[in-house]
PDB file of C-alpha atoms and ligand atoms in Angstrom:
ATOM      1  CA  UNK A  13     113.620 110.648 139.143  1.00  0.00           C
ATOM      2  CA  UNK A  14     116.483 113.060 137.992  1.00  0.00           C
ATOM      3  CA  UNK A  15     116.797 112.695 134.310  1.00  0.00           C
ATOM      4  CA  UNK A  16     119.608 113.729 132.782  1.00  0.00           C
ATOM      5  CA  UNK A  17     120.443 116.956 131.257  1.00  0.00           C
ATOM      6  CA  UNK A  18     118.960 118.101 128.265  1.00  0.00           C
ATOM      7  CA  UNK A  19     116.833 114.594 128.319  1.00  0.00           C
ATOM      8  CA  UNK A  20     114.357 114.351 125.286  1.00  0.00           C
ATOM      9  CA  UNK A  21     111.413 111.750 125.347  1.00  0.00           C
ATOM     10  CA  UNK A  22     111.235 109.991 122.215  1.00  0.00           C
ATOM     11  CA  UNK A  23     109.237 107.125 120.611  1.00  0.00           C
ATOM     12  CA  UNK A  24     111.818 104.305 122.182  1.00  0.00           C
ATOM     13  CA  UNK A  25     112.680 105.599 125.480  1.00  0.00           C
ATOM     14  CA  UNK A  26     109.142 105.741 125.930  1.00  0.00           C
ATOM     15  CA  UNK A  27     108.426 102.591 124.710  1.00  0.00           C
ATOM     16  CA  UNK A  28     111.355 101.067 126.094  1.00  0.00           C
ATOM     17  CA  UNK A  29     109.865 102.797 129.827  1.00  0.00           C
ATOM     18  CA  UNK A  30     106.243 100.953 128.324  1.00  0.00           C
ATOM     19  CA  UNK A  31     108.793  97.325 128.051  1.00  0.00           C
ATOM     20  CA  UNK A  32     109.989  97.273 131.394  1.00  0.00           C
ATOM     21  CA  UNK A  33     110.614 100.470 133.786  1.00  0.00           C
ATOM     22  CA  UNK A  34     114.222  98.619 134.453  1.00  0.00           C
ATOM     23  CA  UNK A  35     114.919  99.137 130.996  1.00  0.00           C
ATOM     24  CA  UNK A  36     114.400 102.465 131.222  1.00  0.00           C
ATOM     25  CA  UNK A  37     116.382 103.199 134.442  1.00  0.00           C
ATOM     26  CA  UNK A  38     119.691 101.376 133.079  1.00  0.00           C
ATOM     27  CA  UNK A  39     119.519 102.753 129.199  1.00  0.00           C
ATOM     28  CA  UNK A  40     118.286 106.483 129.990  1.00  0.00           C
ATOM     29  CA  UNK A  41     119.277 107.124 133.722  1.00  0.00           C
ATOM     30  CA  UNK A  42     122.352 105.114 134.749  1.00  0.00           C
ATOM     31  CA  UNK A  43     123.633 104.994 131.064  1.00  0.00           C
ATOM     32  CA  UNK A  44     124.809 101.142 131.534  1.00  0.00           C
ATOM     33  CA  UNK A  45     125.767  99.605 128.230  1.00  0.00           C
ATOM     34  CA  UNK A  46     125.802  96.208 128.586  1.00  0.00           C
ATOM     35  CA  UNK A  47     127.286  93.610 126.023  1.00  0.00           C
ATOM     36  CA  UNK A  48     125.199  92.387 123.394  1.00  0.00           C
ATOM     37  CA  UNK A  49     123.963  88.710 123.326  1.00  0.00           C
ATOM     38  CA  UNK A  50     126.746  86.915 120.972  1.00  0.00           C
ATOM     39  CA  UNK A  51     124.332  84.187 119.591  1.00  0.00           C
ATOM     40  CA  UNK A  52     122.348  83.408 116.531  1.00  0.00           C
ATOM     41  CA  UNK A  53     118.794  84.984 117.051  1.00  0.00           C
ATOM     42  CA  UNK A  54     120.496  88.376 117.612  1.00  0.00           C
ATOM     43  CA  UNK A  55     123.226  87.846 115.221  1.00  0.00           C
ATOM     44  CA  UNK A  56     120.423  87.089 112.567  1.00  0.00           C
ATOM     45  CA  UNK A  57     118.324  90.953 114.116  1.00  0.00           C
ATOM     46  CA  UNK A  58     121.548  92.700 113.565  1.00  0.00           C
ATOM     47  CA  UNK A  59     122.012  91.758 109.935  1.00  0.00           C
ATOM     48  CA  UNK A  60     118.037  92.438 109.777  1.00  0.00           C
ATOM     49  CA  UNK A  61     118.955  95.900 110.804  1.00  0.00           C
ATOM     50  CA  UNK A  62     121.847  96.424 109.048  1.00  0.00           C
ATOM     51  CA  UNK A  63     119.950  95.682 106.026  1.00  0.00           C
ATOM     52  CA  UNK A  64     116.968  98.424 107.335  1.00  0.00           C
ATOM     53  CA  UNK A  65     119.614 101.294 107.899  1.00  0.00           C
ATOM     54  CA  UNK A  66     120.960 100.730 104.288  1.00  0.00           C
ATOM     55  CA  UNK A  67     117.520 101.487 103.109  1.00  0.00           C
ATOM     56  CA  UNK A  68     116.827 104.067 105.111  1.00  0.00           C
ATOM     57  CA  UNK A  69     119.783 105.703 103.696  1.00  0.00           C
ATOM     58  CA  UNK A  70     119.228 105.237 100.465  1.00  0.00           C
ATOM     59  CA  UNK A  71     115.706 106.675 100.698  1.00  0.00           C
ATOM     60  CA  UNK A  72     117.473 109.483 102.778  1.00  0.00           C
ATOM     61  CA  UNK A  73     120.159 110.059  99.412  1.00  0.00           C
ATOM     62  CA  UNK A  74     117.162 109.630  96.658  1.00  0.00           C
ATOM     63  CA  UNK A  75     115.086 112.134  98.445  1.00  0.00           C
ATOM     64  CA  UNK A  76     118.509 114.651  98.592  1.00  0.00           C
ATOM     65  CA  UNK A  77     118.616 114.289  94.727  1.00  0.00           C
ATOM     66  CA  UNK A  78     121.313 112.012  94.547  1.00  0.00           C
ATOM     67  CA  UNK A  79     120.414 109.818  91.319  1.00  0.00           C
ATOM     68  CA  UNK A  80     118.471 106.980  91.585  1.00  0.00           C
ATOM     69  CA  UNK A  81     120.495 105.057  89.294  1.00  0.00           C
ATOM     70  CA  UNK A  82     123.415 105.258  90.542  1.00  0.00           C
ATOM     71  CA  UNK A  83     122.084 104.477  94.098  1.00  0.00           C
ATOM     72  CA  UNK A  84     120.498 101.634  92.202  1.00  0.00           C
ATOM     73  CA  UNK A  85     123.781 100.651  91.159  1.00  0.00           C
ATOM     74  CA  UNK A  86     125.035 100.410  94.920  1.00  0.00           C
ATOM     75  CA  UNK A  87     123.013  97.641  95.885  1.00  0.00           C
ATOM     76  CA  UNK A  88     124.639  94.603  96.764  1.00  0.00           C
ATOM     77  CA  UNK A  89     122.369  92.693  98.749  1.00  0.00           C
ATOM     78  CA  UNK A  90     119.410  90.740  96.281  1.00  0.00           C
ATOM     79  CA  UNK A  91     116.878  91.521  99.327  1.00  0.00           C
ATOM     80  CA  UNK A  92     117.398  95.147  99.316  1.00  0.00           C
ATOM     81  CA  UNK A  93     117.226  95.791  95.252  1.00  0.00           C
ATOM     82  CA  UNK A  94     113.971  94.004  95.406  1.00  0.00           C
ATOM     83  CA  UNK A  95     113.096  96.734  98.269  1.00  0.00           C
ATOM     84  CA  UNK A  96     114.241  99.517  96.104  1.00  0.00           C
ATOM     85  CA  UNK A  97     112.663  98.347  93.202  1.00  0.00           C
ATOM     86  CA  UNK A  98     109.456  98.464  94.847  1.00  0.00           C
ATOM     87  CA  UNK A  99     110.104 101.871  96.331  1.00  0.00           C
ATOM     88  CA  UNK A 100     111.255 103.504  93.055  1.00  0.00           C
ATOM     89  CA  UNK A 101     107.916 102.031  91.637  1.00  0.00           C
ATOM     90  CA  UNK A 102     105.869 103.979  94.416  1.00  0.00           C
ATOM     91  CA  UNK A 103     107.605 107.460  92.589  1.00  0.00           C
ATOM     92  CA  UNK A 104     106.824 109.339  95.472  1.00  0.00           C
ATOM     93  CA  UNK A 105     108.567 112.441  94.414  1.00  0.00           C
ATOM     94  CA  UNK A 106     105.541 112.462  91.942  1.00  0.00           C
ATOM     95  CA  UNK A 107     103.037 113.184  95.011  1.00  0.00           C
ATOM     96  CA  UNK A 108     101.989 116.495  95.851  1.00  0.00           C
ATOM     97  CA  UNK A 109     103.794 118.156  98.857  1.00  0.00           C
ATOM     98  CA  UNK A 110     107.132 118.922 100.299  1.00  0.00           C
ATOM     99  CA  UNK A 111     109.339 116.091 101.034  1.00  0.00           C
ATOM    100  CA  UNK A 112     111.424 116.058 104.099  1.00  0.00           C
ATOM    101  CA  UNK A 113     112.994 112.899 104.654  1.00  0.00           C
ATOM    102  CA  UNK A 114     114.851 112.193 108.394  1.00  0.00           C
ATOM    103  CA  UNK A 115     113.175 114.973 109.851  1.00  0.00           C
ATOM    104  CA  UNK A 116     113.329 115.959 113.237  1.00  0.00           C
ATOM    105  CA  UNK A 117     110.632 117.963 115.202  1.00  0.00           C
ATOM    106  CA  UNK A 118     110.885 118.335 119.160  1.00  0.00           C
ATOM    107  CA  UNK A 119     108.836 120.612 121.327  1.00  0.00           C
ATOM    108  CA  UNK A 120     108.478 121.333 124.626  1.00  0.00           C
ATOM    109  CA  UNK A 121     106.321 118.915 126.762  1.00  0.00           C
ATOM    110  CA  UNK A 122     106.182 118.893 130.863  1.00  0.00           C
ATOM    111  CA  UNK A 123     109.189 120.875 131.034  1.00  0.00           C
ATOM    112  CA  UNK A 124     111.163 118.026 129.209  1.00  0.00           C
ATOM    113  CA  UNK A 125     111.120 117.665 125.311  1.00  0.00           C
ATOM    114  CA  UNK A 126     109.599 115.142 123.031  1.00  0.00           C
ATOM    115  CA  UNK A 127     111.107 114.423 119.766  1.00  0.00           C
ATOM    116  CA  UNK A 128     110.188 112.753 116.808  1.00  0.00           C
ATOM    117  CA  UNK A 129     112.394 111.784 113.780  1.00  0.00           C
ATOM    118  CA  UNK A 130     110.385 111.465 110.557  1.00  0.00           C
ATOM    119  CA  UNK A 131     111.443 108.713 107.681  1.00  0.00           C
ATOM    120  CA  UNK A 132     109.468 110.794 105.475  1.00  0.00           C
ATOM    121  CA  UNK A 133     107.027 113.983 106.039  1.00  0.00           C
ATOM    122  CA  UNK A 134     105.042 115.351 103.100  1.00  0.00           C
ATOM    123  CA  UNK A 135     103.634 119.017 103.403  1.00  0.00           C
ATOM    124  CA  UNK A 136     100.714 119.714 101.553  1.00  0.00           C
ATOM    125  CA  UNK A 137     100.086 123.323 102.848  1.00  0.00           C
ATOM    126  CA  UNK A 138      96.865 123.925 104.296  1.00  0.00           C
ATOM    127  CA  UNK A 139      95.677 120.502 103.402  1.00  0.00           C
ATOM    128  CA  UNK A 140      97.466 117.575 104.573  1.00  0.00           C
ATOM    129  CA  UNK A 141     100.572 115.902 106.523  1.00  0.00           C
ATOM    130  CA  UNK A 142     101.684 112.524 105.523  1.00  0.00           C
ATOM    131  CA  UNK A 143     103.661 110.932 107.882  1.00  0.00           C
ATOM    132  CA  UNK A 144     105.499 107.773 106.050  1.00  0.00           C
ATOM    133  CA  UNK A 145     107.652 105.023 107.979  1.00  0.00           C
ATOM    134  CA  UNK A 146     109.797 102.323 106.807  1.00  0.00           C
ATOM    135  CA  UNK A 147     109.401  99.188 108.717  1.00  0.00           C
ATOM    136  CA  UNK A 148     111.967  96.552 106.491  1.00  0.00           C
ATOM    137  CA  UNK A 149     110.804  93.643 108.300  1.00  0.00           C
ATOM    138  CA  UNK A 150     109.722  90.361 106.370  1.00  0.00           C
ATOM    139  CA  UNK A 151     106.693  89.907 108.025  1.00  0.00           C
ATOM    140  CA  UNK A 152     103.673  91.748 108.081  1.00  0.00           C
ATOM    141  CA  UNK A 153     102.679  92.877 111.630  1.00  0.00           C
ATOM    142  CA  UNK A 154      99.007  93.307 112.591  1.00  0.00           C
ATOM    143  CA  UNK A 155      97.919  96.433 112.271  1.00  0.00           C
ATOM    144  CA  UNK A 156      96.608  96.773 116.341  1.00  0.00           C
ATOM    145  CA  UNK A 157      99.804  95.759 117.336  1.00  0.00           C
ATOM    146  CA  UNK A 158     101.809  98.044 115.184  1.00  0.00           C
ATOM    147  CA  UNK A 159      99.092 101.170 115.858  1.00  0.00           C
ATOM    148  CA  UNK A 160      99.239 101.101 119.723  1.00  0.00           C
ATOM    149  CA  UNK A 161     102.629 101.391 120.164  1.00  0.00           C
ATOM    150  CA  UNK A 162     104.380 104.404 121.239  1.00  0.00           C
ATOM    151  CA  UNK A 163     105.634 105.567 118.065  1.00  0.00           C
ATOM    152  CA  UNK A 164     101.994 105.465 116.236  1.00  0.00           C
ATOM    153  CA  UNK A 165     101.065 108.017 119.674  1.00  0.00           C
ATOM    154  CA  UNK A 166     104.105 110.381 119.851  1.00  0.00           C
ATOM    155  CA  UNK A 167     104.769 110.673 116.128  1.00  0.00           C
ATOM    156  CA  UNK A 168     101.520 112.466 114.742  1.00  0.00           C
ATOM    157  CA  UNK A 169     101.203 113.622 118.669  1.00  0.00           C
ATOM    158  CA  UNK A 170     104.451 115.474 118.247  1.00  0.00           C
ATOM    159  CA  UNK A 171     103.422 117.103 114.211  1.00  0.00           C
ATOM    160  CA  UNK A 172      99.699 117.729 115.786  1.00  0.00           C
ATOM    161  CA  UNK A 173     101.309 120.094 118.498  1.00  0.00           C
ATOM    162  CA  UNK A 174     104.244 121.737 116.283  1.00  0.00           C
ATOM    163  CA  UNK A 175     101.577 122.554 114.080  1.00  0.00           C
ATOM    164  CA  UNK A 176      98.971 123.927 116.441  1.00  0.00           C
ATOM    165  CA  UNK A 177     101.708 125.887 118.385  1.00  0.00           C
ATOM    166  CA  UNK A 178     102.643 127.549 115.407  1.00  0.00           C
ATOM    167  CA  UNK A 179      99.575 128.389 113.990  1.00  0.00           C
ATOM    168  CA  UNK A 180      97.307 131.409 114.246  1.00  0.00           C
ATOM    169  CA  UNK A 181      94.213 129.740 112.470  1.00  0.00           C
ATOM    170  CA  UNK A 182      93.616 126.867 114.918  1.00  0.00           C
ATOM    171  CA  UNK A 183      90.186 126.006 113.883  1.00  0.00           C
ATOM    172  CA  UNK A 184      92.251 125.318 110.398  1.00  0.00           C
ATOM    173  CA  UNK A 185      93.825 121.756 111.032  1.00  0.00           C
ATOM    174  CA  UNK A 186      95.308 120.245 108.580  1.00  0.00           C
ATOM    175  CA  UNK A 187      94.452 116.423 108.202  1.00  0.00           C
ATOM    176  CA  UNK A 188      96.996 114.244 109.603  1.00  0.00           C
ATOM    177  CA  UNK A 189      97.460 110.796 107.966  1.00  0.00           C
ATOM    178  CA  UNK A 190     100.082 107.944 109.310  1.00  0.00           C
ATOM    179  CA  UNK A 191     101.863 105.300 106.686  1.00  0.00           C
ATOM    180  CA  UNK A 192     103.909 102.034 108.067  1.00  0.00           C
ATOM    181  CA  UNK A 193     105.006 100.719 104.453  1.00  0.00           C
ATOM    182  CA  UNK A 194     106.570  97.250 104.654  1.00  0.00           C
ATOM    183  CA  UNK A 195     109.152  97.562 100.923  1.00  0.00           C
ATOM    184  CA  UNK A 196     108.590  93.312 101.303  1.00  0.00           C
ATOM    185  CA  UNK A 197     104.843  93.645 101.395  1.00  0.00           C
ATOM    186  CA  UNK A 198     104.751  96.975  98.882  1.00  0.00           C
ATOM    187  CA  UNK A 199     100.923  96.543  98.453  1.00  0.00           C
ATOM    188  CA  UNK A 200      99.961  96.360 101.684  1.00  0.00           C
ATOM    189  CA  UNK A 201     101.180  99.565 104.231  1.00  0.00           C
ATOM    190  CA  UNK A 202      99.080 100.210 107.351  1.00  0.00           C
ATOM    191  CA  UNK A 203      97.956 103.604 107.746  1.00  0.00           C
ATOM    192  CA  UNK A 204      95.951 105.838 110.173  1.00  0.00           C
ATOM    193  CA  UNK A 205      94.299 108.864 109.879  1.00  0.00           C
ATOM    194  CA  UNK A 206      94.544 111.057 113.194  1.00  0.00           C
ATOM    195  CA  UNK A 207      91.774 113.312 114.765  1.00  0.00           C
ATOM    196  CA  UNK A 208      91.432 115.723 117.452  1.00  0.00           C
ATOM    197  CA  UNK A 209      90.357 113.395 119.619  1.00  0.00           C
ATOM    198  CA  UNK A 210      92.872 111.271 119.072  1.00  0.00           C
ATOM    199  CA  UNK A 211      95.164 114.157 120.027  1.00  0.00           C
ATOM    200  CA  UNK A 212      93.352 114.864 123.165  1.00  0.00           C
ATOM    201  CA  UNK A 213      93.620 111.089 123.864  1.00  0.00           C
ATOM    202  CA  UNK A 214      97.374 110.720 122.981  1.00  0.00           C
ATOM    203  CA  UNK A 215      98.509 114.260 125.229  1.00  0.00           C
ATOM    204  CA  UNK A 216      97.123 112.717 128.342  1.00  0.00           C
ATOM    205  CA  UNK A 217      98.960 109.003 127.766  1.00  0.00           C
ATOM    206  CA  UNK A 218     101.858 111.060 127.235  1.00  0.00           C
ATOM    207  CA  UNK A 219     101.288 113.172 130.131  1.00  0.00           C
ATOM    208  CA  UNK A 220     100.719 110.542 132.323  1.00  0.00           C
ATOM    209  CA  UNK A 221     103.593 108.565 131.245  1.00  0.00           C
ATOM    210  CA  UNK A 222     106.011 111.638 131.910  1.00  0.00           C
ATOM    211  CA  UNK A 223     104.396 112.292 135.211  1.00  0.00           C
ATOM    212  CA  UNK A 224     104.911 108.640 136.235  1.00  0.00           C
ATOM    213  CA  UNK A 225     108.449 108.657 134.823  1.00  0.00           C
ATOM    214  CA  UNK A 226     109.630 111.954 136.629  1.00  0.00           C
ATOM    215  CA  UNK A 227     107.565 112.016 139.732  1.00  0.00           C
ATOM    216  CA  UNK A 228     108.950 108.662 140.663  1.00  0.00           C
ATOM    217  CA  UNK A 229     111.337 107.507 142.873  1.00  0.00           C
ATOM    218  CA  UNK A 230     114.282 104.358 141.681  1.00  0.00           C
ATOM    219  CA  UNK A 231     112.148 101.662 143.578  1.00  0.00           C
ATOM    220  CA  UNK A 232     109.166 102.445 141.229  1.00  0.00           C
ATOM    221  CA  UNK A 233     111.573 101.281 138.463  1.00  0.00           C
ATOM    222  CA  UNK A 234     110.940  97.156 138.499  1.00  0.00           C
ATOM    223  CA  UNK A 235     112.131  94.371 136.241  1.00  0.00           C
ATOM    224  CA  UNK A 236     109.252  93.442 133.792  1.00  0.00           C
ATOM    225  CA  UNK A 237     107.355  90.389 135.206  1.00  0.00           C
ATOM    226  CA  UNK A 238     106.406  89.238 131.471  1.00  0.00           C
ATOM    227  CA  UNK A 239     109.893  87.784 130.841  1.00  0.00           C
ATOM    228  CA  UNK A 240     108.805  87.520 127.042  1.00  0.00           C
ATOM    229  CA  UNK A 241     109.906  90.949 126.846  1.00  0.00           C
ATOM    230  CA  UNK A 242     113.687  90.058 128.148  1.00  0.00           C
ATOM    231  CA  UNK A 243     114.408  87.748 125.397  1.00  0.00           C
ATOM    232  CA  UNK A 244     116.332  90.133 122.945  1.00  0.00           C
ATOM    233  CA  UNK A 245     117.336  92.663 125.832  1.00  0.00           C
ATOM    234  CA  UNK A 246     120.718  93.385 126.227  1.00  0.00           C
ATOM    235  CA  UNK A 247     120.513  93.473 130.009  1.00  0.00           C
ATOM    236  CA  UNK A 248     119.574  90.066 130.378  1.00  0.00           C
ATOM    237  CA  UNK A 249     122.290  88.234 131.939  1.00  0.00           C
ATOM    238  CA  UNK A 250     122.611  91.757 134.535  1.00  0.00           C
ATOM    239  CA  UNK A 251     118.820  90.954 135.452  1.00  0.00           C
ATOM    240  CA  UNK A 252     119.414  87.105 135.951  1.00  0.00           C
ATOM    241  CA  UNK A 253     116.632  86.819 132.892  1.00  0.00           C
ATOM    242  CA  UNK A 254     119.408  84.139 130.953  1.00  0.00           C
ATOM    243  CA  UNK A 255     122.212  84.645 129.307  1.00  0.00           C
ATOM    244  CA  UNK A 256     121.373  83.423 125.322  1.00  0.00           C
ATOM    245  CA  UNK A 257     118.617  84.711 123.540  1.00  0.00           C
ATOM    246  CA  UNK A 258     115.304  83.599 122.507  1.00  0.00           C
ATOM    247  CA  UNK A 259     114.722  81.861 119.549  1.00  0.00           C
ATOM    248  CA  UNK A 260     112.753  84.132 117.077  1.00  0.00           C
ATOM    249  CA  UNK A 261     109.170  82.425 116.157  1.00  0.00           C
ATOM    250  CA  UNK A 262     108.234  82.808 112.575  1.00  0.00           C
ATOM    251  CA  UNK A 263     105.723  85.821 112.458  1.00  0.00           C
ATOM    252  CA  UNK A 264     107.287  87.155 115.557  1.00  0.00           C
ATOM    253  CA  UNK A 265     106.454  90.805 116.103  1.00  0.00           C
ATOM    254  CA  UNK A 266     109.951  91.016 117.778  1.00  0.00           C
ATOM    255  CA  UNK A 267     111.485  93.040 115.027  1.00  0.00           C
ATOM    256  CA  UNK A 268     109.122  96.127 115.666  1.00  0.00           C
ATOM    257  CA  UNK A 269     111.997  97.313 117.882  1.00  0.00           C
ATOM    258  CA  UNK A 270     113.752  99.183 114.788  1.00  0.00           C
ATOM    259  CA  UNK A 271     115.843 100.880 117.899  1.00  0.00           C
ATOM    260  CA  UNK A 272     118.985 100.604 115.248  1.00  0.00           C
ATOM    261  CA  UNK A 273     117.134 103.137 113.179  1.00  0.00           C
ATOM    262  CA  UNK A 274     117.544 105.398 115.231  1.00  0.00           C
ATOM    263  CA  UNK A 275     120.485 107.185 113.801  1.00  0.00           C
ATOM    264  CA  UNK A 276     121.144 110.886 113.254  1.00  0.00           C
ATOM    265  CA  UNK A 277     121.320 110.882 109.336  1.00  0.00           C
ATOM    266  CA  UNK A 278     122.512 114.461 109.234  1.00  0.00           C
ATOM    267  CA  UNK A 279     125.354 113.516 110.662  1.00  0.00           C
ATOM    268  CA  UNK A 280     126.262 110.737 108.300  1.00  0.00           C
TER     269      UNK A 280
HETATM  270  S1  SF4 B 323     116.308  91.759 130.836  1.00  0.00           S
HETATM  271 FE1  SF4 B 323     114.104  91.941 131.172  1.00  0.00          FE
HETATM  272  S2  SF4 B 323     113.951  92.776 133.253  1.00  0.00           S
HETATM  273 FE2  SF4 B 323     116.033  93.162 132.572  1.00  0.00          FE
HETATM  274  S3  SF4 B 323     116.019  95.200 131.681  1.00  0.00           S
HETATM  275 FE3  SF4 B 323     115.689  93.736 130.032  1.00  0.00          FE
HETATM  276  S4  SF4 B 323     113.464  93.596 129.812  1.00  0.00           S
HETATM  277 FE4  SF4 B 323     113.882  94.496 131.822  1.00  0.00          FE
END
């Protein structure tokens, strides 16, 4: 499969591949944008995400030293104070480390590259990473669900092997630890600690993924047969999967996809 130029893996096209290899082929290969489903489910997710990126960028501002009250004081929505108030409680700036908030790290990987864009990485030199993640949904999702997708494999994946590659002690790992905190369930954040055999683990996934991607021909890319997974995608009336979407079960994982959040915040 010829990818295009300058093609980066990420966390979603990966996952998206992981969906349904169709997916993949019309998003990433063909570029085909394809109207979005006009009805209420996915009229309700985009409001859902709307509301997500406005917390993202406030965390993005407070951690830029712009002043928490007067980001406080730009709050409209009721639902998103109540986030902020519980992130201002956490007072992260208080934790030891550098903060980098919307980082980016991408390195080289089977002749492609594979990026990662951080909500929040602390740097406590010589001792620890924290990776921290925003997920603004209202439910809690479990935590197997949440740790084997893609982005709980190619985020600390991606810091393991920046960190390794750049480092002349490698017998000196830092630890590694992962945090999904939910701002509507504050007390509650699912987090992971990686190892090196983890790592090991992850870089072969990966691997094999690529290979499977780029070694590939189009035929290998097939519609998904668990039609589950068409019921938000935008491609559904182009695959003959229906043409309104699903209706969203209560305590339906469905708004892992946080693919809105995927914005380039330097550029805001
Ligand atoms: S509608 Fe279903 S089969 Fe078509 S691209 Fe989306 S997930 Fe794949």
């Amino acid at each position: 499969m010829n990818l295009p130029e300058n093609f980066s893996f990420s966390q979603q096209n990966l996952q998206d591949y992981s969906d349904c290899r169709y997916r993949f082929l019309l998003k990433y290969v063909h570029g085909i944008e394809w109207p979005a489903v006009e009805s209420e489910p996915v009229l309700l997710q985009e409001a859902r995400m709307e509301l997500g990126q406005q917390f993202h960028r406030l965390v993005q501002q407070y951690f830029s030293g712009v002043d928490q009250s007067l980001l406080g004081a730009s709050i409209q929505s009721p639902e998103l104070g109540a986030w902020w108030q519980e992130f201002t409680t956490l007072d992260l700036t208080t934790f030891p480390g550098e903060k980098y908030a919307e980082k980016t790290i991408s390195i080289p990987f089977n002749g492609y590259r594979l990026t990662a864009k951080y909500d929040l990485l602390v740097i406590e030199p010589g001792r620890k990473f924290t990776i921290y993640d925003w997920k603004t949904s209202t439910y809690l999702p479990k935590a197997t669900n949440l740790l084997g997708r893609l982005q709980s494999i190619v985020y600390p994946f991606v810091l393991r092997k920046s960190i390794t590659d750049h480092q002349e002690a490698k017998d000196m790992m830092e630890e590694i630890e992962m945090i999904y905190w939910f701002p509507a369930h504050p007390a509650r954040p699912i987090r992971f600690q990686y190892s090196n055999d983890r790592f090991l683990q992850d870089g072969d996934l990966l691997t094999g993924l690529v290979n499977e991607i780029v070694e590939n021909d189009e035929g290998w890319f097939n519609r998904t047969s668990d039609q589950s997974r068409c019921r938000y995608c935008n491609y559904r009336s182009h695959c003959g999967r229906g043409i309104n979407a699903g209706v969203i079960e209560p305590g339906s994982e469905e708004f892992l996809d946080e693919s809105a959040f995927d914005l380039d915040f330097n550029a805001l």
